[in-house]
mmCIF file with all atom_site columns, N, CA and C in Angstrom:
data_model
loop_
_atom_site.group_PDB
_atom_site.id
_atom_site.type_symbol
_atom_site.label_atom_id
_atom_site.label_alt_id
_atom_site.label_comp_id
_atom_site.label_asym_id
_atom_site.label_entity_id
_atom_site.label_seq_id
_atom_site.pdbx_PDB_ins_code
_atom_site.Cartn_x
_atom_site.Cartn_y
_atom_site.Cartn_z
_atom_site.occupancy
_atom_site.B_iso_or_equiv
_atom_site.pdbx_formal_charge
_atom_site.auth_seq_id
_atom_site.auth_comp_id
_atom_site.auth_asym_id
_atom_site.auth_atom_id
_atom_site.pdbx_PDB_model_num
ATOM 1   N N  . MET A 1 1  ? 68.316 20.696 36.146 1.00 65.00 ? 180 MET A N  1
ATOM 2   C CA . MET A 1 1  ? 66.944 20.277 35.759 1.00 65.00 ? 180 MET A CA 1
ATOM 3   C C  . MET A 1 1  ? 66.853 20.303 34.214 1.00 65.00 ? 180 MET A C  1
ATOM 4   N N  . PRO A 1 2  ? 66.412 19.201 33.588 1.00 75.00 ? 181 PRO A N  1
ATOM 5   C CA . PRO A 1 2  ? 66.369 19.192 32.095 1.00 75.00 ? 181 PRO A CA 1
ATOM 6   C C  . PRO A 1 2  ? 65.211 20.074 31.631 1.00 75.00 ? 181 PRO A C  1
ATOM 7   N N  . ILE A 1 3  ? 65.390 20.583 30.411 1.00 79.00 ? 182 ILE A N  1
ATOM 8   C CA . ILE A 1 3  ? 64.349 21.412 29.789 1.00 79.00 ? 182 ILE A CA 1
ATOM 9   C C  . ILE A 1 3  ? 63.273 20.479 29.248 1.00 79.00 ? 182 ILE A C  1
ATOM 10  N N  . PRO A 1 4  ? 62.013 20.731 29.650 1.00 82.00 ? 183 PRO A N  1
ATOM 11  C CA . PRO A 1 4  ? 60.905 19.852 29.201 1.00 82.00 ? 183 PRO A CA 1
ATOM 12  C C  . PRO A 1 4  ? 60.650 20.092 27.665 1.00 82.00 ? 183 PRO A C  1
ATOM 13  N N  . PRO A 1 5  ? 60.056 19.113 27.018 1.00 91.00 ? 184 PRO A N  1
ATOM 14  C CA . PRO A 1 5  ? 59.761 19.350 25.584 1.00 91.00 ? 184 PRO A CA 1
ATOM 15  C C  . PRO A 1 5  ? 58.550 20.350 25.500 1.00 91.00 ? 184 PRO A C  1
ATOM 16  N N  . ALA A 1 6  ? 58.621 21.075 24.404 1.00 95.00 ? 185 ALA A N  1
ATOM 17  C CA . ALA A 1 6  ? 57.606 22.135 24.227 1.00 95.00 ? 185 ALA A CA 1
ATOM 18  C C  . ALA A 1 6  ? 56.198 21.477 23.980 1.00 95.00 ? 185 ALA A C  1
ATOM 19  N N  . PRO A 1 7  ? 55.191 22.045 24.626 1.00 96.00 ? 186 PRO A N  1
ATOM 20  C CA . PRO A 1 7  ? 53.825 21.503 24.384 1.00 96.00 ? 186 PRO A CA 1
ATOM 21  C C  . PRO A 1 7  ? 53.275 21.928 23.041 1.00 96.00 ? 186 PRO A C  1
ATOM 22  N N  . ALA A 1 8  ? 52.112 21.409 22.688 1.00 97.00 ? 187 ALA A N  1
ATOM 23  C CA . ALA A 1 8  ? 51.506 21.784 21.376 1.00 97.00 ? 187 ALA A CA 1
ATOM 24  C C  . ALA A 1 8  ? 50.978 23.242 21.570 1.00 97.00 ? 187 ALA A C  1
ATOM 25  N N  . PRO A 1 9  ? 51.017 24.030 20.469 1.00 97.00 ? 188 PRO A N  1
ATOM 26  C CA . PRO A 1 9  ? 50.496 25.352 20.527 1.00 97.00 ? 188 PRO A CA 1
ATOM 27  C C  . PRO A 1 9  ? 49.024 25.298 20.989 1.00 97.00 ? 188 PRO A C  1
ATOM 28  N N  . GLY A 1 10 ? 48.689 26.286 21.874 1.00 95.00 ? 189 GLY A N  1
ATOM 29  C CA . GLY A 1 10 ? 47.366 26.360 22.410 1.00 95.00 ? 189 GLY A CA 1
ATOM 30  C C  . GLY A 1 10 ? 47.197 25.667 23.748 1.00 95.00 ? 189 GLY A C  1
ATOM 31  N N  . THR A 1 11 ? 48.208 24.909 24.164 1.00 96.00 ? 190 THR A N  1
ATOM 32  C CA . THR A 1 11 ? 48.128 24.252 25.423 1.00 96.00 ? 190 THR A CA 1
ATOM 33  C C  . THR A 1 11 ? 48.249 25.277 26.570 1.00 96.00 ? 190 THR A C  1
ATOM 34  N N  . LEU A 1 12 ? 47.365 25.091 27.601 1.00 97.00 ? 191 LEU A N  1
ATOM 35  C CA . LEU A 1 12 ? 47.422 25.940 28.740 1.00 97.00 ? 191 LEU A CA 1
ATOM 36  C C  . LEU A 1 12 ? 48.483 25.502 29.713 1.00 97.00 ? 191 LEU A C  1
ATOM 37  N N  . VAL A 1 13 ? 49.354 26.427 30.085 1.00 97.00 ? 192 VAL A N  1
ATOM 38  C CA . VAL A 1 13 ? 50.477 26.136 31.001 1.00 97.00 ? 192 VAL A CA 1
ATOM 39  C C  . VAL A 1 13 ? 50.520 27.195 32.106 1.00 97.00 ? 192 VAL A C  1
ATOM 40  N N  . VAL A 1 14 ? 51.285 26.927 33.124 1.00 97.00 ? 193 VAL A N  1
ATOM 41  C CA . VAL A 1 14 ? 51.508 27.875 34.213 1.00 97.00 ? 193 VAL A CA 1
ATOM 42  C C  . VAL A 1 14 ? 52.979 28.316 34.294 1.00 97.00 ? 193 VAL A C  1
ATOM 43  N N  . ASP A 1 15 ? 53.178 29.603 34.356 1.00 98.00 ? 194 ASP A N  1
ATOM 44  C CA . ASP A 1 15 ? 54.502 30.188 34.519 1.00 98.00 ? 194 ASP A CA 1
ATOM 45  C C  . ASP A 1 15 ? 54.768 30.437 36.025 1.00 98.00 ? 194 ASP A C  1
ATOM 46  N N  . THR A 1 16 ? 55.524 29.472 36.574 1.00 97.00 ? 195 THR A N  1
ATOM 47  C CA . THR A 1 16 ? 55.735 29.583 38.076 1.00 97.00 ? 195 THR A CA 1
ATOM 48  C C  . THR A 1 16 ? 56.624 30.787 38.464 1.00 97.00 ? 195 THR A C  1
ATOM 49  N N  . SER A 1 17 ? 57.288 31.346 37.502 1.00 97.00 ? 196 SER A N  1
ATOM 50  C CA . SER A 1 17 ? 58.154 32.513 37.862 1.00 97.00 ? 196 SER A CA 1
ATOM 51  C C  . SER A 1 17 ? 57.330 33.792 37.894 1.00 97.00 ? 196 SER A C  1
ATOM 52  N N  . ARG A 1 18 ? 56.052 33.732 37.508 1.00 96.00 ? 197 ARG A N  1
ATOM 53  C CA . ARG A 1 18 ? 55.212 34.914 37.490 1.00 96.00 ? 197 ARG A CA 1
ATOM 54  C C  . ARG A 1 18 ? 53.970 34.665 38.297 1.00 96.00 ? 197 ARG A C  1
ATOM 55  N N  . ASP A 1 19 ? 54.131 34.254 39.509 1.00 95.00 ? 198 ASP A N  1
ATOM 56  C CA . ASP A 1 19 ? 53.039 34.025 40.455 1.00 95.00 ? 198 ASP A CA 1
ATOM 57  C C  . ASP A 1 19 ? 51.982 33.043 39.919 1.00 95.00 ? 198 ASP A C  1
ATOM 58  N N  . ASP A 1 20 ? 52.474 31.964 39.286 1.00 95.00 ? 199 ASP A N  1
ATOM 59  C CA . ASP A 1 20 ? 51.645 30.957 38.682 1.00 95.00 ? 199 ASP A CA 1
ATOM 60  C C  . ASP A 1 20 ? 50.559 31.457 37.703 1.00 95.00 ? 199 ASP A C  1
ATOM 61  N N  . ARG A 1 21 ? 51.087 32.307 36.881 1.00 96.00 ? 200 ARG A N  1
ATOM 62  C CA . ARG A 1 21 ? 50.246 32.992 35.841 1.00 96.00 ? 200 ARG A CA 1
ATOM 63  C C  . ARG A 1 21 ? 49.939 31.885 34.747 1.00 96.00 ? 200 ARG A C  1
ATOM 64  N N  . VAL A 1 22 ? 48.719 31.754 34.351 1.00 97.00 ? 201 VAL A N  1
ATOM 65  C CA . VAL A 1 22 ? 48.292 30.774 33.353 1.00 97.00 ? 201 VAL A CA 1
ATOM 66  C C  . VAL A 1 22 ? 48.347 31.489 31.979 1.00 97.00 ? 201 VAL A C  1
ATOM 67  N N  . GLY A 1 23 ? 48.956 30.806 31.060 1.00 97.00 ? 202 GLY A N  1
ATOM 68  C CA . GLY A 1 23 ? 49.058 31.276 29.682 1.00 97.00 ? 202 GLY A CA 1
ATOM 69  C C  . GLY A 1 23 ? 48.872 30.221 28.685 1.00 97.00 ? 202 GLY A C  1
ATOM 70  N N  . GLU A 1 24 ? 48.654 30.577 27.440 1.00 96.00 ? 203 GLU A N  1
ATOM 71  C CA . GLU A 1 24 ? 48.575 29.667 26.349 1.00 96.00 ? 203 GLU A CA 1
ATOM 72  C C  . GLU A 1 24 ? 49.914 29.617 25.595 1.00 96.00 ? 203 GLU A C  1
ATOM 73  N N  . PHE A 1 25 ? 50.415 28.351 25.444 1.00 98.00 ? 204 PHE A N  1
ATOM 74  C CA . PHE A 1 25 ? 51.688 28.232 24.773 1.00 98.00 ? 204 PHE A CA 1
ATOM 75  C C  . PHE A 1 25 ? 51.503 28.599 23.301 1.00 98.00 ? 204 PHE A C  1
ATOM 76  N N  . ARG A 1 26 ? 52.354 29.530 22.802 1.00 97.00 ? 205 ARG A N  1
ATOM 77  C CA . ARG A 1 26 ? 52.233 30.014 21.417 1.00 97.00 ? 205 ARG A CA 1
ATOM 78  C C  . ARG A 1 26 ? 53.356 29.473 20.499 1.00 97.00 ? 205 ARG A C  1
ATOM 79  N N  . GLY A 1 27 ? 54.492 29.212 21.127 1.00 97.00 ? 206 GLY A N  1
ATOM 80  C CA . GLY A 1 27 ? 55.648 28.744 20.306 1.00 97.00 ? 206 GLY A CA 1
ATOM 81  C C  . GLY A 1 27 ? 56.958 29.034 20.945 1.00 97.00 ? 206 GLY A C  1
ATOM 82  N N  . LEU A 1 28 ? 58.007 28.877 20.246 1.00 96.00 ? 207 LEU A N  1
ATOM 83  C CA . LEU A 1 28 ? 59.398 29.113 20.737 1.00 96.00 ? 207 LEU A CA 1
ATOM 84  C C  . LEU A 1 28 ? 59.843 30.519 20.373 1.00 96.00 ? 207 LEU A C  1
ATOM 85  N N  . ALA A 1 29 ? 60.545 31.149 21.244 1.00 93.00 ? 208 ALA A N  1
ATOM 86  C CA . ALA A 1 29 ? 61.140 32.445 21.069 1.00 93.00 ? 208 ALA A CA 1
ATOM 87  C C  . ALA A 1 29 ? 62.607 32.343 21.444 1.00 93.00 ? 208 ALA A C  1
ATOM 88  N N  . GLY A 1 30 ? 63.409 31.761 20.563 1.00 93.00 ? 209 GLY A N  1
ATOM 89  C CA . GLY A 1 30 ? 64.745 31.473 20.911 1.00 93.00 ? 209 GLY A CA 1
ATOM 90  C C  . GLY A 1 30 ? 64.815 30.419 21.973 1.00 93.00 ? 209 GLY A C  1
ATOM 91  N N  . PRO A 1 31 ? 65.540 30.669 23.115 1.00 93.00 ? 210 PRO A N  1
ATOM 92  C CA . PRO A 1 31 ? 65.580 29.677 24.117 1.00 93.00 ? 210 PRO A CA 1
ATOM 93  C C  . PRO A 1 31 ? 64.324 29.659 25.051 1.00 93.00 ? 210 PRO A C  1
ATOM 94  N N  . TYR A 1 32 ? 63.460 30.624 24.871 1.00 96.00 ? 211 TYR A N  1
ATOM 95  C CA . TYR A 1 32 ? 62.285 30.819 25.734 1.00 96.00 ? 211 TYR A CA 1
ATOM 96  C C  . TYR A 1 32 ? 61.057 30.265 25.039 1.00 96.00 ? 211 TYR A C  1
ATOM 97  N N  . TRP A 1 33 ? 59.975 30.178 25.892 1.00 97.00 ? 212 TRP A N  1
ATOM 98  C CA . TRP A 1 33 ? 58.684 29.798 25.395 1.00 97.00 ? 212 TRP A CA 1
ATOM 99  C C  . TRP A 1 33 ? 57.817 31.070 25.332 1.00 97.00 ? 212 TRP A C  1
ATOM 100 N N  . ALA A 1 34 ? 57.099 31.306 24.271 1.00 98.00 ? 213 ALA A N  1
ATOM 101 C CA . ALA A 1 34 ? 56.261 32.436 24.134 1.00 98.00 ? 213 ALA A CA 1
ATOM 102 C C  . ALA A 1 34 ? 54.856 31.987 24.658 1.00 98.00 ? 213 ALA A C  1
ATOM 103 N N  . LEU A 1 35 ? 54.363 32.747 25.663 1.00 98.00 ? 214 LEU A N  1
ATOM 104 C CA . LEU A 1 35 ? 53.094 32.486 26.275 1.00 98.00 ? 214 LEU A CA 1
ATOM 105 C C  . LEU A 1 35 ? 52.151 33.698 26.097 1.00 98.00 ? 214 LEU A C  1
ATOM 106 N N  . ARG A 1 36 ? 50.866 33.462 25.986 1.00 96.00 ? 215 ARG A N  1
ATOM 107 C CA . ARG A 1 36 ? 49.939 34.537 25.816 1.00 96.00 ? 215 ARG A CA 1
ATOM 108 C C  . ARG A 1 36 ? 48.871 34.429 26.921 1.00 96.00 ? 215 ARG A C  1
ATOM 109 N N  . PRO A 1 37 ? 48.421 35.569 27.469 1.00 94.00 ? 216 PRO A N  1
ATOM 110 C CA . PRO A 1 37 ? 47.418 35.584 28.466 1.00 94.00 ? 216 PRO A CA 1
ATOM 111 C C  . PRO A 1 37 ? 46.126 34.928 27.898 1.00 94.00 ? 216 PRO A C  1
ATOM 112 N N  . VAL A 1 38 ? 45.407 34.211 28.687 1.00 90.00 ? 217 VAL A N  1
ATOM 113 C CA . VAL A 1 38 ? 44.242 33.502 28.286 1.00 90.00 ? 217 VAL A CA 1
ATOM 114 C C  . VAL A 1 38 ? 43.140 34.504 27.779 1.00 90.00 ? 217 VAL A C  1
ATOM 115 N N  . ARG A 1 39 ? 43.062 35.641 28.477 1.00 87.00 ? 218 ARG A N  1
ATOM 116 C CA . ARG A 1 39 ? 42.040 36.691 28.100 1.00 87.00 ? 218 ARG A CA 1
ATOM 117 C C  . ARG A 1 39 ? 42.454 37.563 26.921 1.00 87.00 ? 218 ARG A C  1
ATOM 118 N N  . GLY A 1 40 ? 43.658 37.335 26.394 1.00 85.00 ? 219 GLY A N  1
ATOM 119 C CA . GLY A 1 40 ? 44.204 38.168 25.334 1.00 85.00 ? 219 GLY A CA 1
ATOM 120 C C  . GLY A 1 40 ? 45.242 39.117 25.949 1.00 85.00 ? 219 GLY A C  1
ATOM 121 N N  . GLY A 1 41 ? 45.988 39.780 25.104 1.00 90.00 ? 220 GLY A N  1
ATOM 122 C CA . GLY A 1 41 ? 46.927 40.686 25.536 1.00 90.00 ? 220 GLY A CA 1
ATOM 123 C C  . GLY A 1 41 ? 48.371 40.331 25.004 1.00 90.00 ? 220 GLY A C  1
ATOM 124 N N  . PRO A 1 42 ? 49.357 41.088 25.359 1.00 95.00 ? 221 PRO A N  1
ATOM 125 C CA . PRO A 1 42 ? 50.683 40.816 24.831 1.00 95.00 ? 221 PRO A CA 1
ATOM 126 C C  . PRO A 1 42 ? 51.265 39.528 25.314 1.00 95.00 ? 221 PRO A C  1
ATOM 127 N N  . GLU A 1 43 ? 52.009 38.881 24.482 1.00 96.00 ? 222 GLU A N  1
ATOM 128 C CA . GLU A 1 43 ? 52.712 37.625 24.894 1.00 96.00 ? 222 GLU A CA 1
ATOM 129 C C  . GLU A 1 43 ? 53.869 37.994 25.848 1.00 96.00 ? 222 GLU A C  1
ATOM 130 N N  . TRP A 1 44 ? 54.327 36.996 26.560 1.00 98.00 ? 223 TRP A N  1
ATOM 131 C CA . TRP A 1 44 ? 55.502 37.147 27.358 1.00 98.00 ? 223 TRP A CA 1
ATOM 132 C C  . TRP A 1 44 ? 56.346 35.884 27.121 1.00 98.00 ? 223 TRP A C  1
ATOM 133 N N  . GLU A 1 45 ? 57.604 36.018 27.477 1.00 98.00 ? 224 GLU A N  1
ATOM 134 C CA . GLU A 1 45 ? 58.547 34.909 27.332 1.00 98.00 ? 224 GLU A CA 1
ATOM 135 C C  . GLU A 1 45 ? 58.876 34.310 28.730 1.00 98.00 ? 224 GLU A C  1
ATOM 136 N N  . ALA A 1 46 ? 59.003 32.996 28.725 1.00 97.00 ? 225 ALA A N  1
ATOM 137 C CA . ALA A 1 46 ? 59.193 32.299 29.989 1.00 97.00 ? 225 ALA A CA 1
ATOM 138 C C  . ALA A 1 46 ? 60.332 31.267 29.763 1.00 97.00 ? 225 ALA A C  1
ATOM 139 N N  . GLU A 1 47 ? 61.096 31.069 30.788 1.00 96.00 ? 226 GLU A N  1
ATOM 140 C CA . GLU A 1 47 ? 62.070 29.947 30.845 1.00 96.00 ? 226 GLU A CA 1
ATOM 141 C C  . GLU A 1 47 ? 61.346 28.685 30.843 1.00 96.00 ? 226 GLU A C  1
ATOM 142 N N  . PRO A 1 48 ? 61.648 27.770 29.920 1.00 97.00 ? 227 PRO A N  1
ATOM 143 C CA . PRO A 1 48 ? 60.883 26.438 29.871 1.00 97.00 ? 227 PRO A CA 1
ATOM 144 C C  . PRO A 1 48 ? 60.898 25.705 31.216 1.00 97.00 ? 227 PRO A C  1
ATOM 145 N N  . ARG A 1 49 ? 61.998 25.815 31.967 1.00 95.00 ? 228 ARG A N  1
ATOM 146 C CA . ARG A 1 49 ? 62.046 25.101 33.277 1.00 95.00 ? 228 ARG A CA 1
ATOM 147 C C  . ARG A 1 49 ? 61.157 25.778 34.319 1.00 95.00 ? 228 ARG A C  1
ATOM 148 N N  . ASP A 1 50 ? 60.632 26.942 34.037 1.00 96.00 ? 229 ASP A N  1
ATOM 149 C CA . ASP A 1 50 ? 59.677 27.577 34.963 1.00 96.00 ? 229 ASP A CA 1
ATOM 150 C C  . ASP A 1 50 ? 58.215 27.404 34.637 1.00 96.00 ? 229 ASP A C  1
ATOM 151 N N  . VAL A 1 51 ? 57.990 26.545 33.586 1.00 96.00 ? 230 VAL A N  1
ATOM 152 C CA . VAL A 1 51 ? 56.650 26.380 33.121 1.00 96.00 ? 230 VAL A CA 1
ATOM 153 C C  . VAL A 1 51 ? 56.221 24.927 33.395 1.00 96.00 ? 230 VAL A C  1
ATOM 154 N N  . ARG A 1 52 ? 55.001 24.790 33.803 1.00 96.00 ? 231 ARG A N  1
ATOM 155 C CA . ARG A 1 52 ? 54.383 23.431 34.036 1.00 96.00 ? 231 ARG A CA 1
ATOM 156 C C  . ARG A 1 52 ? 53.049 23.367 33.412 1.00 96.00 ? 231 ARG A C  1
ATOM 157 N N  . PRO A 1 53 ? 52.520 22.131 33.138 1.00 96.00 ? 232 PRO A N  1
ATOM 158 C CA . PRO A 1 53 ? 51.121 22.048 32.633 1.00 96.00 ? 232 PRO A CA 1
ATOM 159 C C  . PRO A 1 53 ? 50.136 22.562 33.643 1.00 96.00 ? 232 PRO A C  1
ATOM 160 N N  . ALA A 1 54 ? 49.071 23.185 33.101 1.00 97.00 ? 233 ALA A N  1
ATOM 161 C CA . ALA A 1 54 ? 47.999 23.657 33.962 1.00 97.00 ? 233 ALA A CA 1
ATOM 162 C C  . ALA A 1 54 ? 47.258 22.411 34.448 1.00 97.00 ? 233 ALA A C  1
ATOM 163 N N  . ASP A 1 55 ? 46.854 22.420 35.741 1.00 97.00 ? 234 ASP A N  1
ATOM 164 C CA . ASP A 1 55 ? 46.110 21.335 36.289 1.00 97.00 ? 234 ASP A CA 1
ATOM 165 C C  . ASP A 1 55 ? 44.595 21.515 35.889 1.00 97.00 ? 234 ASP A C  1
ATOM 166 N N  . PRO A 1 56 ? 43.738 20.571 36.071 1.00 97.00 ? 235 PRO A N  1
ATOM 167 C CA . PRO A 1 56 ? 42.371 20.683 35.627 1.00 97.00 ? 235 PRO A CA 1
ATOM 168 C C  . PRO A 1 56 ? 41.657 21.916 36.158 1.00 97.00 ? 235 PRO A C  1
ATOM 169 N N  . MET A 1 57 ? 41.837 22.291 37.431 1.00 97.00 ? 236 MET A N  1
ATOM 170 C CA . MET A 1 57 ? 41.144 23.466 37.985 1.00 97.00 ? 236 MET A CA 1
ATOM 171 C C  . MET A 1 57 ? 41.659 24.741 37.353 1.00 97.00 ? 236 MET A C  1
ATOM 172 N N  . GLU A 1 58 ? 42.990 24.820 37.084 1.00 96.00 ? 237 GLU A N  1
ATOM 173 C CA . GLU A 1 58 ? 43.542 26.005 36.455 1.00 96.00 ? 237 GLU A CA 1
ATOM 174 C C  . GLU A 1 58 ? 43.044 26.118 35.067 1.00 96.00 ? 237 GLU A C  1
ATOM 175 N N  . ARG A 1 59 ? 42.932 24.978 34.323 1.00 95.00 ? 238 ARG A N  1
ATOM 176 C CA . ARG A 1 59 ? 42.359 25.044 32.970 1.00 95.00 ? 238 ARG A CA 1
ATOM 177 C C  . ARG A 1 59 ? 40.909 25.496 32.987 1.00 95.00 ? 238 ARG A C  1
ATOM 178 N N  . LEU A 1 60 ? 40.123 24.958 33.928 1.00 95.00 ? 239 LEU A N  1
ATOM 179 C CA . LEU A 1 60 ? 38.739 25.382 34.010 1.00 95.00 ? 239 LEU A CA 1
ATOM 180 C C  . LEU A 1 60 ? 38.594 26.870 34.276 1.00 95.00 ? 239 LEU A C  1
ATOM 181 N N  . ARG A 1 61 ? 39.407 27.414 35.219 1.00 94.00 ? 240 ARG A N  1
ATOM 182 C CA . ARG A 1 61 ? 39.350 28.854 35.512 1.00 94.00 ? 240 ARG A CA 1
ATOM 183 C C  . ARG A 1 61 ? 39.768 29.654 34.287 1.00 94.00 ? 240 ARG A C  1
ATOM 184 N N  . ALA A 1 62 ? 40.782 29.166 33.612 1.00 92.00 ? 241 ALA A N  1
ATOM 185 C CA . ALA A 1 62 ? 41.287 29.961 32.442 1.00 92.00 ? 241 ALA A CA 1
ATOM 186 C C  . ALA A 1 62 ? 40.240 29.924 31.291 1.00 92.00 ? 241 ALA A C  1
ATOM 187 N N  . GLU A 1 63 ? 39.643 28.782 31.064 1.00 91.00 ? 242 GLU A N  1
ATOM 188 C CA . GLU A 1 63 ? 38.586 28.739 30.028 1.00 91.00 ? 242 GLU A CA 1
ATOM 189 C C  . GLU A 1 63 ? 37.391 29.620 30.391 1.00 91.00 ? 242 GLU A C  1
ATOM 190 N N  . THR A 1 64 ? 36.994 29.577 31.665 1.00 93.00 ? 243 THR A N  1
ATOM 191 C CA . THR A 1 64 ? 35.872 30.444 32.078 1.00 93.00 ? 243 THR A CA 1
ATOM 192 C C  . THR A 1 64 ? 36.208 31.917 31.866 1.00 93.00 ? 243 THR A C  1
ATOM 193 N N  . ALA A 1 65 ? 37.462 32.335 32.281 1.00 88.00 ? 244 ALA A N  1
ATOM 194 C CA . ALA A 1 65 ? 37.904 33.720 32.073 1.00 88.00 ? 244 ALA A CA 1
ATOM 195 C C  . ALA A 1 65 ? 37.922 34.061 30.555 1.00 88.00 ? 244 ALA A C  1
ATOM 196 N N  . ARG A 1 66 ? 38.384 33.113 29.747 1.00 86.00 ? 245 ARG A N  1
ATOM 197 C CA . ARG A 1 66 ? 38.402 33.417 28.333 1.00 86.00 ? 245 ARG A CA 1
ATOM 198 C C  . ARG A 1 66 ? 36.926 33.612 27.771 1.00 86.00 ? 245 ARG A C  1
ATOM 199 N N  . ARG A 1 67 ? 36.068 32.750 28.189 1.00 89.00 ? 246 ARG A N  1
ATOM 200 C CA . ARG A 1 67 ? 34.709 32.876 27.705 1.00 89.00 ? 246 ARG A CA 1
ATOM 201 C C  . ARG A 1 67 ? 34.017 34.153 28.225 1.00 89.00 ? 246 ARG A C  1
ATOM 202 N N  . ASN A 1 68 ? 34.286 34.500 29.469 1.00 88.00 ? 247 ASN A N  1
ATOM 203 C CA . ASN A 1 68 ? 33.721 35.705 30.028 1.00 88.00 ? 247 ASN A CA 1
ATOM 204 C C  . ASN A 1 68 ? 34.280 36.978 29.300 1.00 88.00 ? 247 ASN A C  1
ATOM 205 N N  . ALA A 1 69 ? 35.469 36.968 28.939 1.00 84.00 ? 248 ALA A N  1
ATOM 206 C CA . ALA A 1 69 ? 36.118 38.123 28.243 1.00 84.00 ? 248 ALA A CA 1
ATOM 207 C C  . ALA A 1 69 ? 35.547 38.197 26.852 1.00 84.00 ? 248 ALA A C  1
ATOM 208 N N  . ARG A 1 70 ? 35.384 37.081 26.153 1.00 81.00 ? 249 ARG A N  1
ATOM 209 C CA . ARG A 1 70 ? 34.781 37.117 24.794 1.00 81.00 ? 249 ARG A CA 1
ATOM 210 C C  . ARG A 1 70 ? 33.337 37.543 24.892 1.00 81.00 ? 249 ARG A C  1
ATOM 211 N N  . SER A 1 71 ? 32.575 37.160 25.887 1.00 85.00 ? 250 SER A N  1
ATOM 212 C CA . SER A 1 71 ? 31.196 37.464 26.039 1.00 85.00 ? 250 SER A CA 1
ATOM 213 C C  . SER A 1 71 ? 31.062 39.014 26.217 1.00 85.00 ? 250 SER A C  1
ATOM 214 N N  . ALA A 1 72 ? 31.942 39.492 27.072 1.00 80.00 ? 251 ALA A N  1
ATOM 215 C CA . ALA A 1 72 ? 31.932 40.956 27.325 1.00 80.00 ? 251 ALA A CA 1
ATOM 216 C C  . ALA A 1 72 ? 32.204 41.778 26.081 1.00 80.00 ? 251 ALA A C  1
ATOM 217 N N  . GLU A 1 73 ? 33.012 41.177 25.192 1.00 75.00 ? 252 GLU A N  1
ATOM 218 C CA . GLU A 1 73 ? 33.351 41.891 23.940 1.00 75.00 ? 252 GLU A CA 1
ATOM 219 C C  . GLU A 1 73 ? 32.291 41.611 22.843 1.00 75.00 ? 252 GLU A C  1
ATOM 220 N N  . GLY A 1 74 ? 31.243 40.826 23.127 1.00 73.00 ? 253 GLY A N  1
ATOM 221 C CA . GLY A 1 74 ? 30.207 40.490 22.162 1.00 73.00 ? 253 GLY A CA 1
ATOM 222 C C  . GLY A 1 74 ? 30.684 39.520 21.131 1.00 73.00 ? 253 GLY A C  1
ATOM 223 N N  . LEU A 1 75 ? 31.622 38.671 21.498 1.00 62.00 ? 254 LEU A N  1
ATOM 224 C CA . LEU A 1 75 ? 32.156 37.712 20.502 1.00 62.00 ? 254 LEU A CA 1
ATOM 225 C C  . LEU A 1 75 ? 31.557 36.336 20.627 1.00 62.00 ? 254 LEU A C  1
ATOM 226 N N  . LEU A 1 76 ? 30.674 36.091 21.590 1.00 56.00 ? 255 LEU A N  1
ATOM 227 C CA . LEU A 1 76 ? 29.998 34.834 21.741 1.00 56.00 ? 255 LEU A CA 1
ATOM 228 C C  . LEU A 1 76 ? 28.551 34.875 21.289 1.00 56.00 ? 255 LEU A C  1
#
C-alpha cells in the first residue's frame, strides 16, 4: 500500500490503528505523522498508511468537542 501524501497542518484525520481516533495533523515526525487530540493533549505518532481523512460527521463531532472543551476552559 503506498504512503499517502501528508495533509496540510490542522487537517482532521482518523488514526485507524487507534480505534478510529480523530486527531489534527501537526506535521512529520521522521517516517510517522504527528497527530494531536482535538481537545488538546499530547501528540502521538501514527503510521501514514493507518491514517485516513476524517469524514464530514467525524469532523463535525471533533469540532463540537473542541468548542465544548474551550468553552469549559473559558476560552470562548
